[in-house]
Short mmCIF file of N, CA, C and O in Angstrom, two decimals:
data_model
loop_
_atom_site.label_atom_id
_atom_site.label_comp_id
_atom_site.label_asym_id
_atom_site.label_seq_id
_atom_site.Cartn_x
_atom_site.Cartn_y
_atom_site.Cartn_z
N MET A 246 21.79 -69.79 55.93
CA MET A 246 21.93 -70.88 54.52
C MET A 246 21.01 -72.13 55.27
O MET A 246 20.68 -73.01 54.19
N LYS A 247 20.96 -72.42 56.12
CA LYS A 247 20.30 -73.98 57.32
C LYS A 247 19.23 -73.65 57.15
O LYS A 247 18.55 -74.44 56.95
N SER A 248 18.25 -72.34 56.59
CA SER A 248 17.33 -72.49 56.97
C SER A 248 16.78 -72.62 55.40
O SER A 248 15.46 -73.26 54.86
N PHE A 249 18.17 -72.42 54.50
CA PHE A 249 17.30 -72.54 53.33
C PHE A 249 17.04 -73.87 52.58
O PHE A 249 16.64 -74.43 52.12
N LEU A 250 18.27 -74.58 53.24
CA LEU A 250 18.41 -75.94 53.05
C LEU A 250 16.78 -76.95 54.08
O LEU A 250 16.43 -77.90 53.25
N LYS A 251 17.30 -76.57 54.86
CA LYS A 251 15.53 -76.47 55.89
C LYS A 251 14.52 -77.15 55.12
O LYS A 251 13.69 -77.26 54.52
N SER A 252 14.32 -75.33 54.71
CA SER A 252 13.35 -75.28 54.05
C SER A 252 12.91 -76.59 52.54
O SER A 252 11.98 -76.79 51.85
N GLN A 253 13.81 -76.79 51.70
CA GLN A 253 14.51 -77.23 50.88
C GLN A 253 14.24 -78.63 50.69
O GLN A 253 13.20 -79.21 50.09
N LEU A 254 14.45 -79.55 51.77
CA LEU A 254 14.33 -80.37 52.10
C LEU A 254 12.82 -80.43 52.55
O LEU A 254 12.58 -81.67 52.10
N LEU A 255 12.67 -80.17 53.43
CA LEU A 255 11.13 -80.05 53.76
C LEU A 255 10.02 -80.26 51.39
O LEU A 255 9.00 -80.92 52.09
N VAL A 256 10.94 -79.44 51.57
CA VAL A 256 9.18 -79.02 50.19
C VAL A 256 9.50 -80.05 49.27
O VAL A 256 8.81 -80.92 48.82
N VAL A 257 10.77 -80.45 49.03
CA VAL A 257 11.08 -81.34 48.90
C VAL A 257 10.72 -83.24 48.88
O VAL A 257 9.83 -83.62 48.28
N ALA A 258 10.22 -83.42 50.25
CA ALA A 258 10.05 -84.10 50.95
C ALA A 258 8.56 -84.19 50.95
O ALA A 258 7.81 -85.30 50.49
N GLN A 259 8.01 -82.88 50.84
CA GLN A 259 6.42 -83.14 50.88
C GLN A 259 6.05 -82.99 49.67
O GLN A 259 5.03 -83.89 48.37
N ALA A 260 6.99 -83.13 48.06
CA ALA A 260 6.51 -83.26 46.59
C ALA A 260 6.74 -84.94 46.14
O ALA A 260 6.05 -84.72 45.41
N ILE A 261 7.58 -85.53 47.25
CA ILE A 261 7.89 -86.67 47.33
C ILE A 261 6.78 -87.37 47.68
O ILE A 261 5.94 -88.94 47.17
N LEU A 262 5.91 -87.00 48.51
CA LEU A 262 5.40 -87.52 49.27
C LEU A 262 3.70 -87.75 48.26
O LEU A 262 3.66 -88.60 48.39
N ILE A 263 4.08 -85.88 47.49
CA ILE A 263 2.90 -86.04 47.14
C ILE A 263 2.35 -87.05 45.71
O ILE A 263 1.57 -87.68 45.34
N THR A 264 4.15 -87.01 45.18
CA THR A 264 3.97 -87.94 44.15
C THR A 264 3.95 -89.07 44.42
O THR A 264 3.20 -90.26 43.72
N ALA A 265 4.11 -90.38 45.42
CA ALA A 265 3.94 -90.98 46.18
C ALA A 265 2.52 -92.01 46.05
O ALA A 265 1.95 -92.44 45.57
N VAL A 266 1.64 -90.79 46.94
CA VAL A 266 0.41 -90.95 46.77
C VAL A 266 -0.52 -90.16 45.78
O VAL A 266 -1.52 -91.41 45.56
N LEU A 267 -0.13 -89.81 44.70
CA LEU A 267 -0.90 -89.41 43.37
C LEU A 267 -0.81 -90.62 42.23
O LEU A 267 -1.26 -90.86 41.97
N PHE A 268 0.72 -91.09 42.36
CA PHE A 268 0.95 -92.65 41.16
C PHE A 268 0.12 -93.86 41.74
O PHE A 268 -0.45 -94.18 40.98
N PHE A 269 0.07 -94.22 43.15
CA PHE A 269 -0.05 -94.89 43.48
C PHE A 269 -1.83 -94.62 43.18
O PHE A 269 -2.38 -95.52 42.30
N ILE A 270 -2.72 -93.70 43.48
CA ILE A 270 -3.86 -93.29 43.40
C ILE A 270 -4.04 -93.76 41.03
O ILE A 270 -4.95 -94.25 41.33
N HIS A 271 -3.65 -93.00 40.36
CA HIS A 271 -4.04 -92.76 39.42
C HIS A 271 -3.23 -94.02 38.81
O HIS A 271 -3.97 -94.30 38.15
N ASN A 272 -2.46 -94.96 38.68
CA ASN A 272 -2.04 -95.66 38.94
C ASN A 272 -3.24 -96.99 38.86
O ASN A 272 -3.41 -98.08 38.13
N THR A 273 -3.95 -97.33 40.15
CA THR A 273 -4.70 -97.65 40.30
C THR A 273 -6.02 -97.52 39.63
O THR A 273 -6.86 -98.09 39.44
N VAL A 274 -6.68 -95.81 39.54
CA VAL A 274 -7.34 -95.71 38.90
C VAL A 274 -7.55 -96.67 37.07
O VAL A 274 -8.39 -97.10 36.56
N VAL A 275 -6.47 -95.73 36.92
CA VAL A 275 -5.71 -96.77 35.01
C VAL A 275 -6.27 -97.83 35.45
O VAL A 275 -6.46 -98.32 33.98
N SER A 276 -5.80 -98.84 35.92
CA SER A 276 -4.99 -99.51 35.53
C SER A 276 -6.69 -100.77 35.61
O SER A 276 -6.87 -101.76 35.77
N THR A 277 -7.24 -99.95 36.81
CA THR A 277 -8.71 -100.60 36.78
C THR A 277 -10.16 -100.71 36.14
O THR A 277 -10.69 -101.09 35.60
N ALA A 278 -10.04 -99.09 35.48
CA ALA A 278 -10.53 -98.44 34.98
C ALA A 278 -10.50 -98.91 33.60
O ALA A 278 -11.79 -98.90 32.79
N PHE A 279 -8.87 -98.57 32.65
CA PHE A 279 -8.66 -98.68 31.38
C PHE A 279 -7.82 -100.26 31.57
O PHE A 279 -6.69 -99.74 31.27
N PRO A 280 -8.13 -101.11 31.58
CA PRO A 280 -6.66 -102.28 31.59
C PRO A 280 -6.64 -102.59 29.86
O PRO A 280 -5.16 -103.21 30.16
N LYS A 281 -7.66 -102.47 29.33
CA LYS A 281 -6.73 -102.56 28.37
C LYS A 281 -5.86 -101.84 27.27
O LYS A 281 -5.82 -102.02 25.89
N VAL A 282 -5.81 -100.72 27.57
CA VAL A 282 -5.45 -99.68 27.08
C VAL A 282 -3.98 -99.76 27.43
O VAL A 282 -3.46 -100.08 27.82
N ILE A 283 -3.38 -99.79 26.32
CA ILE A 283 -1.86 -99.35 26.62
C ILE A 283 -1.33 -98.20 26.24
O ILE A 283 -1.70 -97.17 25.42
N LEU A 284 -0.39 -97.52 26.35
CA LEU A 284 -0.15 -95.86 26.93
C LEU A 284 1.24 -95.31 26.15
O LEU A 284 2.18 -96.79 26.74
N ILE A 285 1.11 -94.88 25.67
CA ILE A 285 2.71 -94.50 25.10
C ILE A 285 3.64 -94.06 25.95
O ILE A 285 4.79 -94.91 26.03
N LEU A 286 3.24 -93.08 27.08
CA LEU A 286 4.09 -92.79 27.95
C LEU A 286 4.02 -93.18 29.46
O LEU A 286 2.03 -93.10 29.72
N PRO A 287 4.45 -94.14 30.36
CA PRO A 287 4.00 -95.15 31.10
C PRO A 287 4.32 -93.99 32.72
O PRO A 287 4.72 -92.78 32.18
N LEU A 288 2.95 -94.18 32.78
CA LEU A 288 2.48 -93.53 34.30
C LEU A 288 3.81 -93.13 35.32
O LEU A 288 3.87 -91.72 35.80
N TYR A 289 4.87 -93.95 35.79
CA TYR A 289 6.37 -93.19 36.23
C TYR A 289 7.24 -92.71 35.85
O TYR A 289 7.42 -91.39 36.39
N LYS A 290 6.67 -92.85 34.61
CA LYS A 290 8.13 -91.57 34.06
C LYS A 290 7.37 -89.71 33.90
O LYS A 290 7.67 -88.95 34.01
N ILE A 291 6.06 -89.91 33.10
CA ILE A 291 4.95 -89.14 33.60
C ILE A 291 5.33 -88.17 35.22
O ILE A 291 5.73 -86.80 35.31
N TYR A 292 4.95 -88.98 35.83
CA TYR A 292 5.53 -88.55 37.73
C TYR A 292 6.46 -88.77 38.12
O TYR A 292 7.26 -87.03 38.77
N LEU A 293 8.29 -88.61 37.74
CA LEU A 293 9.20 -88.64 37.65
C LEU A 293 9.26 -87.33 36.79
O LEU A 293 9.79 -86.22 37.07
N PHE A 294 8.79 -87.00 35.44
CA PHE A 294 8.96 -85.64 35.38
C PHE A 294 8.31 -84.25 35.97
O PHE A 294 9.21 -83.78 36.21
N HIS A 295 7.09 -84.72 36.67
CA HIS A 295 6.10 -83.74 37.16
C HIS A 295 7.53 -83.03 38.35
O HIS A 295 7.40 -82.33 38.93
N LEU A 296 7.77 -84.69 39.38
CA LEU A 296 8.26 -84.50 40.69
C LEU A 296 9.51 -83.85 40.26
O LEU A 296 10.40 -82.31 40.99
N ILE A 297 10.37 -83.52 39.31
CA ILE A 297 11.77 -82.60 39.23
C ILE A 297 11.28 -81.19 38.03
O ILE A 297 12.40 -80.19 38.66
N VAL A 298 10.99 -80.92 37.91
CA VAL A 298 9.71 -80.24 37.27
C VAL A 298 9.85 -79.02 38.47
O VAL A 298 10.28 -77.73 39.06
N THR A 299 9.48 -79.92 38.57
CA THR A 299 8.19 -79.43 39.96
C THR A 299 9.41 -78.48 40.75
O THR A 299 8.98 -76.94 41.64
N THR A 300 10.58 -80.08 41.40
CA THR A 300 11.43 -79.25 42.65
C THR A 300 11.80 -77.93 41.61
O THR A 300 12.16 -77.36 42.61
N VAL A 301 12.42 -78.36 40.83
CA VAL A 301 13.81 -77.32 40.31
C VAL A 301 12.82 -76.10 40.76
O VAL A 301 13.58 -74.68 40.99
N VAL A 302 11.71 -75.54 40.60
CA VAL A 302 10.68 -74.42 39.89
C VAL A 302 11.33 -73.80 41.17
O VAL A 302 11.41 -72.81 41.36
N ILE A 303 10.15 -74.65 42.59
CA ILE A 303 10.05 -74.42 43.62
C ILE A 303 11.91 -74.02 44.28
O ILE A 303 11.84 -72.62 45.29
N VAL A 304 12.86 -74.51 43.61
CA VAL A 304 13.79 -74.49 44.42
C VAL A 304 14.51 -73.00 44.13
O VAL A 304 14.59 -72.12 45.08
N ALA A 305 14.05 -72.84 42.37
CA ALA A 305 14.96 -71.38 42.24
C ALA A 305 14.24 -70.31 42.31
O ALA A 305 14.43 -69.17 42.49
N VAL A 306 12.74 -70.82 42.86
CA VAL A 306 11.69 -69.03 43.22
C VAL A 306 12.19 -69.11 44.18
O VAL A 306 12.51 -67.90 45.24
N ASN A 307 12.95 -70.16 45.35
CA ASN A 307 13.19 -70.47 46.70
C ASN A 307 13.58 -69.02 46.84
O ASN A 307 15.22 -68.40 47.61
N TYR A 308 15.72 -69.67 46.16
CA TYR A 308 16.82 -68.89 46.02
C TYR A 308 16.38 -67.21 45.70
O TYR A 308 16.81 -66.51 46.48
N LYS A 309 15.73 -67.30 44.82
CA LYS A 309 15.58 -65.80 44.31
C LYS A 309 15.08 -65.01 45.48
O LYS A 309 15.07 -63.93 45.77
N SER A 310 14.08 -65.41 46.35
CA SER A 310 13.11 -64.78 47.11
C SER A 310 13.95 -64.83 48.90
O SER A 310 13.64 -63.52 48.94
N LEU A 311 15.42 -65.49 48.57
CA LEU A 311 16.15 -65.30 49.78
C LEU A 311 16.90 -64.34 50.24
O LEU A 311 17.59 -63.42 50.36
N GLN A 312 17.37 -63.68 48.28
CA GLN A 312 18.06 -62.59 47.97
C GLN A 312 17.46 -61.29 47.54
O GLN A 312 18.51 -60.39 47.92
N LYS A 313 15.79 -61.79 48.21
CA LYS A 313 15.99 -60.44 48.79
C LYS A 313 15.50 -59.50 47.29
O LYS A 313 15.38 -58.26 47.60
N ASP A 314 15.22 -60.18 46.50
CA ASP A 314 15.14 -59.67 45.12
C ASP A 314 13.31 -59.08 44.70
O ASP A 314 12.65 -60.61 45.17
N SER A 315 13.10 -58.59 44.17
CA SER A 315 12.14 -58.14 44.42
C SER A 315 11.10 -59.17 43.05
O SER A 315 10.17 -58.35 42.19
N ASN A 316 11.66 -59.18 41.96
CA ASN A 316 11.90 -60.38 40.77
C ASN A 316 11.44 -61.95 41.00
O ASN A 316 11.45 -62.59 39.62
N VAL A 317 10.80 -62.00 41.85
CA VAL A 317 10.53 -63.37 42.38
C VAL A 317 9.57 -63.82 41.37
O VAL A 317 9.59 -65.01 40.84
N PHE A 318 8.53 -63.05 41.25
CA PHE A 318 7.81 -63.19 40.61
C PHE A 318 8.08 -63.91 39.27
O PHE A 318 6.69 -64.72 38.26
N ASN A 319 8.40 -63.50 38.63
CA ASN A 319 8.71 -62.69 37.20
C ASN A 319 10.11 -64.14 36.94
O ASN A 319 9.65 -64.60 35.91
N VAL A 320 10.49 -64.95 37.92
CA VAL A 320 11.85 -65.85 37.75
C VAL A 320 10.86 -66.88 38.18
O VAL A 320 10.29 -68.06 36.88
N PHE A 321 9.27 -66.85 38.66
CA PHE A 321 7.52 -67.84 38.78
C PHE A 321 7.98 -68.00 37.49
O PHE A 321 6.99 -69.41 36.79
N MET A 322 7.13 -67.01 36.54
CA MET A 322 6.58 -66.80 35.34
C MET A 322 6.83 -67.74 33.92
O MET A 322 6.87 -68.28 33.50
N LEU A 323 9.09 -67.26 34.52
CA LEU A 323 9.95 -68.01 33.28
C LEU A 323 9.99 -69.39 33.74
O LEU A 323 10.44 -69.80 32.40
N PHE A 324 9.53 -69.34 35.17
CA PHE A 324 9.97 -71.40 34.94
C PHE A 324 8.83 -72.19 34.22
O PHE A 324 8.99 -72.87 34.19
N THR A 325 7.94 -71.62 34.67
CA THR A 325 6.57 -71.98 34.67
C THR A 325 6.84 -72.03 32.66
O THR A 325 5.93 -73.26 32.31
N PHE A 326 7.16 -71.23 32.16
CA PHE A 326 7.34 -70.64 31.18
C PHE A 326 8.37 -72.14 30.41
O PHE A 326 7.49 -73.05 29.26
N VAL A 327 9.49 -72.32 30.61
CA VAL A 327 10.34 -73.08 30.31
C VAL A 327 9.15 -74.81 30.81
O VAL A 327 9.55 -75.34 29.97
N LYS A 328 8.22 -74.48 31.38
CA LYS A 328 8.03 -76.18 31.78
C LYS A 328 6.50 -76.73 31.20
O LYS A 328 6.68 -77.56 30.38
N MET A 329 6.19 -75.10 30.83
CA MET A 329 5.21 -75.54 28.94
C MET A 329 6.23 -76.15 28.18
O MET A 329 5.73 -77.40 27.75
N ILE A 330 7.00 -75.87 28.20
CA ILE A 330 8.13 -75.67 26.91
C ILE A 330 7.97 -77.24 26.66
O ILE A 330 8.65 -77.97 26.05
N LEU A 331 8.56 -77.82 27.61
CA LEU A 331 9.22 -79.05 28.22
C LEU A 331 8.36 -79.89 28.08
O LEU A 331 8.64 -81.27 27.72
N ALA A 332 6.98 -80.18 28.57
CA ALA A 332 6.52 -80.59 28.87
C ALA A 332 5.81 -80.83 27.67
O ALA A 332 5.72 -82.47 26.96
N LEU A 333 5.65 -79.91 26.64
CA LEU A 333 5.59 -79.61 25.00
C LEU A 333 6.56 -80.69 24.44
O LEU A 333 6.55 -81.98 24.06
N VAL A 334 8.11 -80.52 24.91
CA VAL A 334 8.64 -81.24 24.04
C VAL A 334 9.10 -83.29 24.59
O VAL A 334 9.34 -83.68 23.65
N PHE A 335 8.30 -83.41 26.20
CA PHE A 335 8.10 -84.27 26.66
C PHE A 335 6.76 -85.34 25.96
O PHE A 335 6.44 -85.86 25.45
N LEU A 336 6.04 -84.44 26.00
CA LEU A 336 4.74 -85.34 25.46
C LEU A 336 4.64 -85.65 23.41
O LEU A 336 3.95 -85.46 22.85
N LEU A 337 6.08 -84.90 23.14
CA LEU A 337 6.55 -85.45 21.82
C LEU A 337 6.05 -86.37 21.54
O LEU A 337 4.91 -86.54 20.03
N PRO A 338 6.84 -87.59 21.85
CA PRO A 338 6.58 -88.71 20.80
C PRO A 338 5.05 -89.60 21.35
O PRO A 338 3.84 -89.75 19.79
N VAL A 339 3.90 -88.88 21.63
CA VAL A 339 2.58 -89.06 22.61
C VAL A 339 1.68 -88.00 21.00
O VAL A 339 0.44 -88.71 19.70
N PHE A 340 1.88 -87.10 20.42
CA PHE A 340 1.36 -86.18 19.49
C PHE A 340 1.88 -87.05 17.98
O PHE A 340 0.81 -86.35 17.39
N LEU A 341 3.29 -87.05 17.51
CA LEU A 341 3.38 -87.42 17.36
C LEU A 341 3.66 -89.85 16.76
O LEU A 341 3.44 -89.34 15.22
N SER A 342 2.87 -90.27 17.33
CA SER A 342 2.67 -91.04 17.23
C SER A 342 1.04 -91.46 16.59
O SER A 342 -0.07 -90.33 16.18
N GLU A 343 0.81 -92.50 15.83
CA GLU A 343 -0.41 -92.81 15.17
C GLU A 343 -1.16 -93.96 15.91
O GLU A 343 -2.58 -94.09 16.05
N VAL A 344 -1.08 -93.69 16.91
CA VAL A 344 -2.01 -95.10 17.90
C VAL A 344 -3.45 -94.12 18.24
O VAL A 344 -3.73 -93.31 18.56
N LYS A 345 -4.59 -94.92 18.55
CA LYS A 345 -5.67 -94.12 18.43
C LYS A 345 -5.92 -93.65 20.01
O LYS A 345 -7.16 -92.69 19.75
N ASN A 346 -4.64 -94.14 20.85
CA ASN A 346 -5.51 -94.27 22.46
C ASN A 346 -4.75 -92.96 22.34
O ASN A 346 -4.10 -92.36 24.21
N ARG A 347 -4.16 -91.84 21.67
CA ARG A 347 -3.05 -90.85 22.90
C ARG A 347 -4.65 -90.01 24.12
O ARG A 347 -3.37 -88.92 24.33
N ASN A 348 -5.69 -90.11 23.39
CA ASN A 348 -5.52 -89.08 24.06
C ASN A 348 -6.20 -89.62 25.52
O ASN A 348 -6.24 -88.32 27.27
N TYR A 349 -5.25 -90.86 26.14
CA TYR A 349 -5.47 -90.89 27.17
C TYR A 349 -4.07 -91.02 27.82
O TYR A 349 -4.21 -90.48 28.92
N ASP A 350 -3.00 -90.69 27.07
CA ASP A 350 -1.50 -90.20 27.41
C ASP A 350 -2.13 -88.94 28.08
O ASP A 350 -1.33 -87.86 28.83
N ALA A 351 -2.57 -87.98 27.03
CA ALA A 351 -2.20 -86.71 27.16
C ALA A 351 -2.81 -86.21 28.78
O ALA A 351 -2.72 -85.23 29.65
N VAL A 352 -4.12 -87.48 28.70
CA VAL A 352 -4.89 -86.19 30.07
C VAL A 352 -4.24 -87.23 30.88
O VAL A 352 -4.00 -86.42 32.39
N ASN A 353 -4.00 -88.31 30.81
CA ASN A 353 -2.75 -88.76 32.12
C ASN A 353 -1.67 -87.59 32.32
O ASN A 353 -1.61 -88.01 33.72
N PHE A 354 -1.11 -87.50 31.49
CA PHE A 354 -0.07 -86.51 31.39
C PHE A 354 -0.65 -84.77 32.46
O PHE A 354 -0.22 -84.25 32.92
N PHE A 355 -1.65 -84.69 31.93
CA PHE A 355 -2.03 -82.96 31.93
C PHE A 355 -3.13 -83.03 33.40
O PHE A 355 -2.79 -82.08 34.33
N ILE A 356 -3.39 -84.59 33.46
CA ILE A 356 -4.01 -84.41 35.36
C ILE A 356 -2.89 -84.47 36.41
O ILE A 356 -3.49 -82.59 37.19
N PRO A 357 -2.05 -84.61 36.10
CA PRO A 357 -0.64 -83.95 37.59
C PRO A 357 -0.15 -83.08 37.38
O PRO A 357 0.59 -82.40 38.04
N TYR A 358 -0.04 -82.82 35.72
CA TYR A 358 0.60 -81.04 35.31
C TYR A 358 0.00 -80.57 36.26
O TYR A 358 0.80 -79.35 37.20
N PHE A 359 -1.65 -80.42 36.63
CA PHE A 359 -2.04 -78.97 37.12
C PHE A 359 -2.06 -79.35 38.00
O PHE A 359 -1.82 -78.52 38.96
N ILE A 360 -2.26 -80.66 38.92
CA ILE A 360 -2.01 -80.21 39.91
C ILE A 360 -0.97 -80.21 41.05
O ILE A 360 -0.55 -79.84 41.88
N TYR A 361 0.06 -80.10 40.28
CA TYR A 361 1.81 -80.33 40.45
C TYR A 361 1.61 -78.76 39.99
O TYR A 361 2.18 -77.79 41.34
N LEU A 362 1.27 -77.38 39.49
CA LEU A 362 1.65 -76.13 39.20
C LEU A 362 0.00 -75.27 40.59
O LEU A 362 1.18 -75.07 40.83
N ALA A 363 -0.99 -76.41 41.39
CA ALA A 363 -1.42 -76.18 42.32
C ALA A 363 -0.43 -76.21 43.74
O ALA A 363 0.10 -75.07 44.06
N PHE A 364 0.72 -76.81 43.41
CA PHE A 364 1.38 -77.67 43.86
C PHE A 364 2.14 -76.45 44.47
O PHE A 364 2.71 -76.04 45.67
N GLU A 365 2.53 -76.30 43.71
CA GLU A 365 3.63 -74.74 43.10
C GLU A 365 3.47 -73.66 43.58
O GLU A 365 3.49 -72.83 44.08
N VAL A 366 1.88 -73.37 43.64
CA VAL A 366 1.33 -71.97 43.95
C VAL A 366 1.41 -71.77 44.88
O VAL A 366 1.49 -70.58 45.63
N PHE A 367 0.74 -72.86 45.36
CA PHE A 367 0.42 -72.91 47.10
C PHE A 367 1.80 -72.66 47.97
O PHE A 367 2.14 -71.44 48.96
N VAL A 368 2.78 -73.79 47.24
CA VAL A 368 4.25 -73.32 48.21
C VAL A 368 4.91 -71.95 47.92
O VAL A 368 5.19 -71.95 48.86
N ILE A 369 4.47 -71.64 46.76
CA ILE A 369 5.66 -70.90 46.73
C ILE A 369 4.62 -68.81 47.14
O ILE A 369 5.01 -68.42 47.75
N THR A 370 3.27 -68.89 47.56
CA THR A 370 2.73 -68.44 48.16
C THR A 370 2.51 -68.00 49.22
O THR A 370 2.42 -66.63 50.31
N LYS A 371 2.46 -69.63 49.83
CA LYS A 371 3.44 -69.79 51.83
C LYS A 371 3.79 -68.43 52.17
O LYS A 371 4.71 -68.10 52.61
N LEU A 372 5.41 -68.51 50.64
CA LEU A 372 7.34 -68.36 50.49
C LEU A 372 6.74 -66.85 51.40
O LEU A 372 7.93 -66.77 51.95
N LEU A 373 6.18 -66.95 49.95
CA LEU A 373 6.17 -65.42 49.97
C LEU A 373 5.64 -64.25 51.12
O LEU A 373 5.62 -63.48 51.46
N GLN A 374 4.40 -65.10 51.58
CA GLN A 374 3.63 -64.64 53.08
C GLN A 374 4.83 -64.64 53.90
O GLN A 374 4.18 -63.46 54.77
N LYS A 375 6.07 -65.78 53.96
CA LYS A 375 6.06 -65.52 55.03
C LYS A 375 6.98 -64.96 56.04
O LYS A 375 7.86 -64.29 55.74
N GLN A 376 8.06 -64.27 53.99
CA GLN A 376 8.46 -63.18 53.84
C GLN A 376 7.87 -61.89 53.86
O GLN A 376 9.12 -60.71 54.74
N LYS A 377 6.64 -61.76 54.30
CA LYS A 377 6.35 -59.93 54.86
C LYS A 377 6.38 -59.77 56.05
O LYS A 377 6.08 -61.12 57.04
#
């Protein structure tokens, strides 16, 4: 159980570090390149959403893998599907708004979405290789 908590704390710390670095870079680029664009979804909410969802996915998959269950991939796919549904719900205000620049919000959401997805895949692949 100690190794589970230790590995989870390490992954959460890595996710928080990645979030801080990406948010700083993303916020700097958006504020300098597009200073007049008003976003419907603030960047901090986008990154907070991604941090929480990514952490939940990784913790759930890690917990399932410690049970020596062969359904780790199925759990990952299920949580990825739920993550996509949550992303659509999160973006609903953008889709329903009549603001001209809503494409900026979508791009600002999906750039970190794919970076966090790559992080999830990397961590889970590393976890599965460690088990064998």
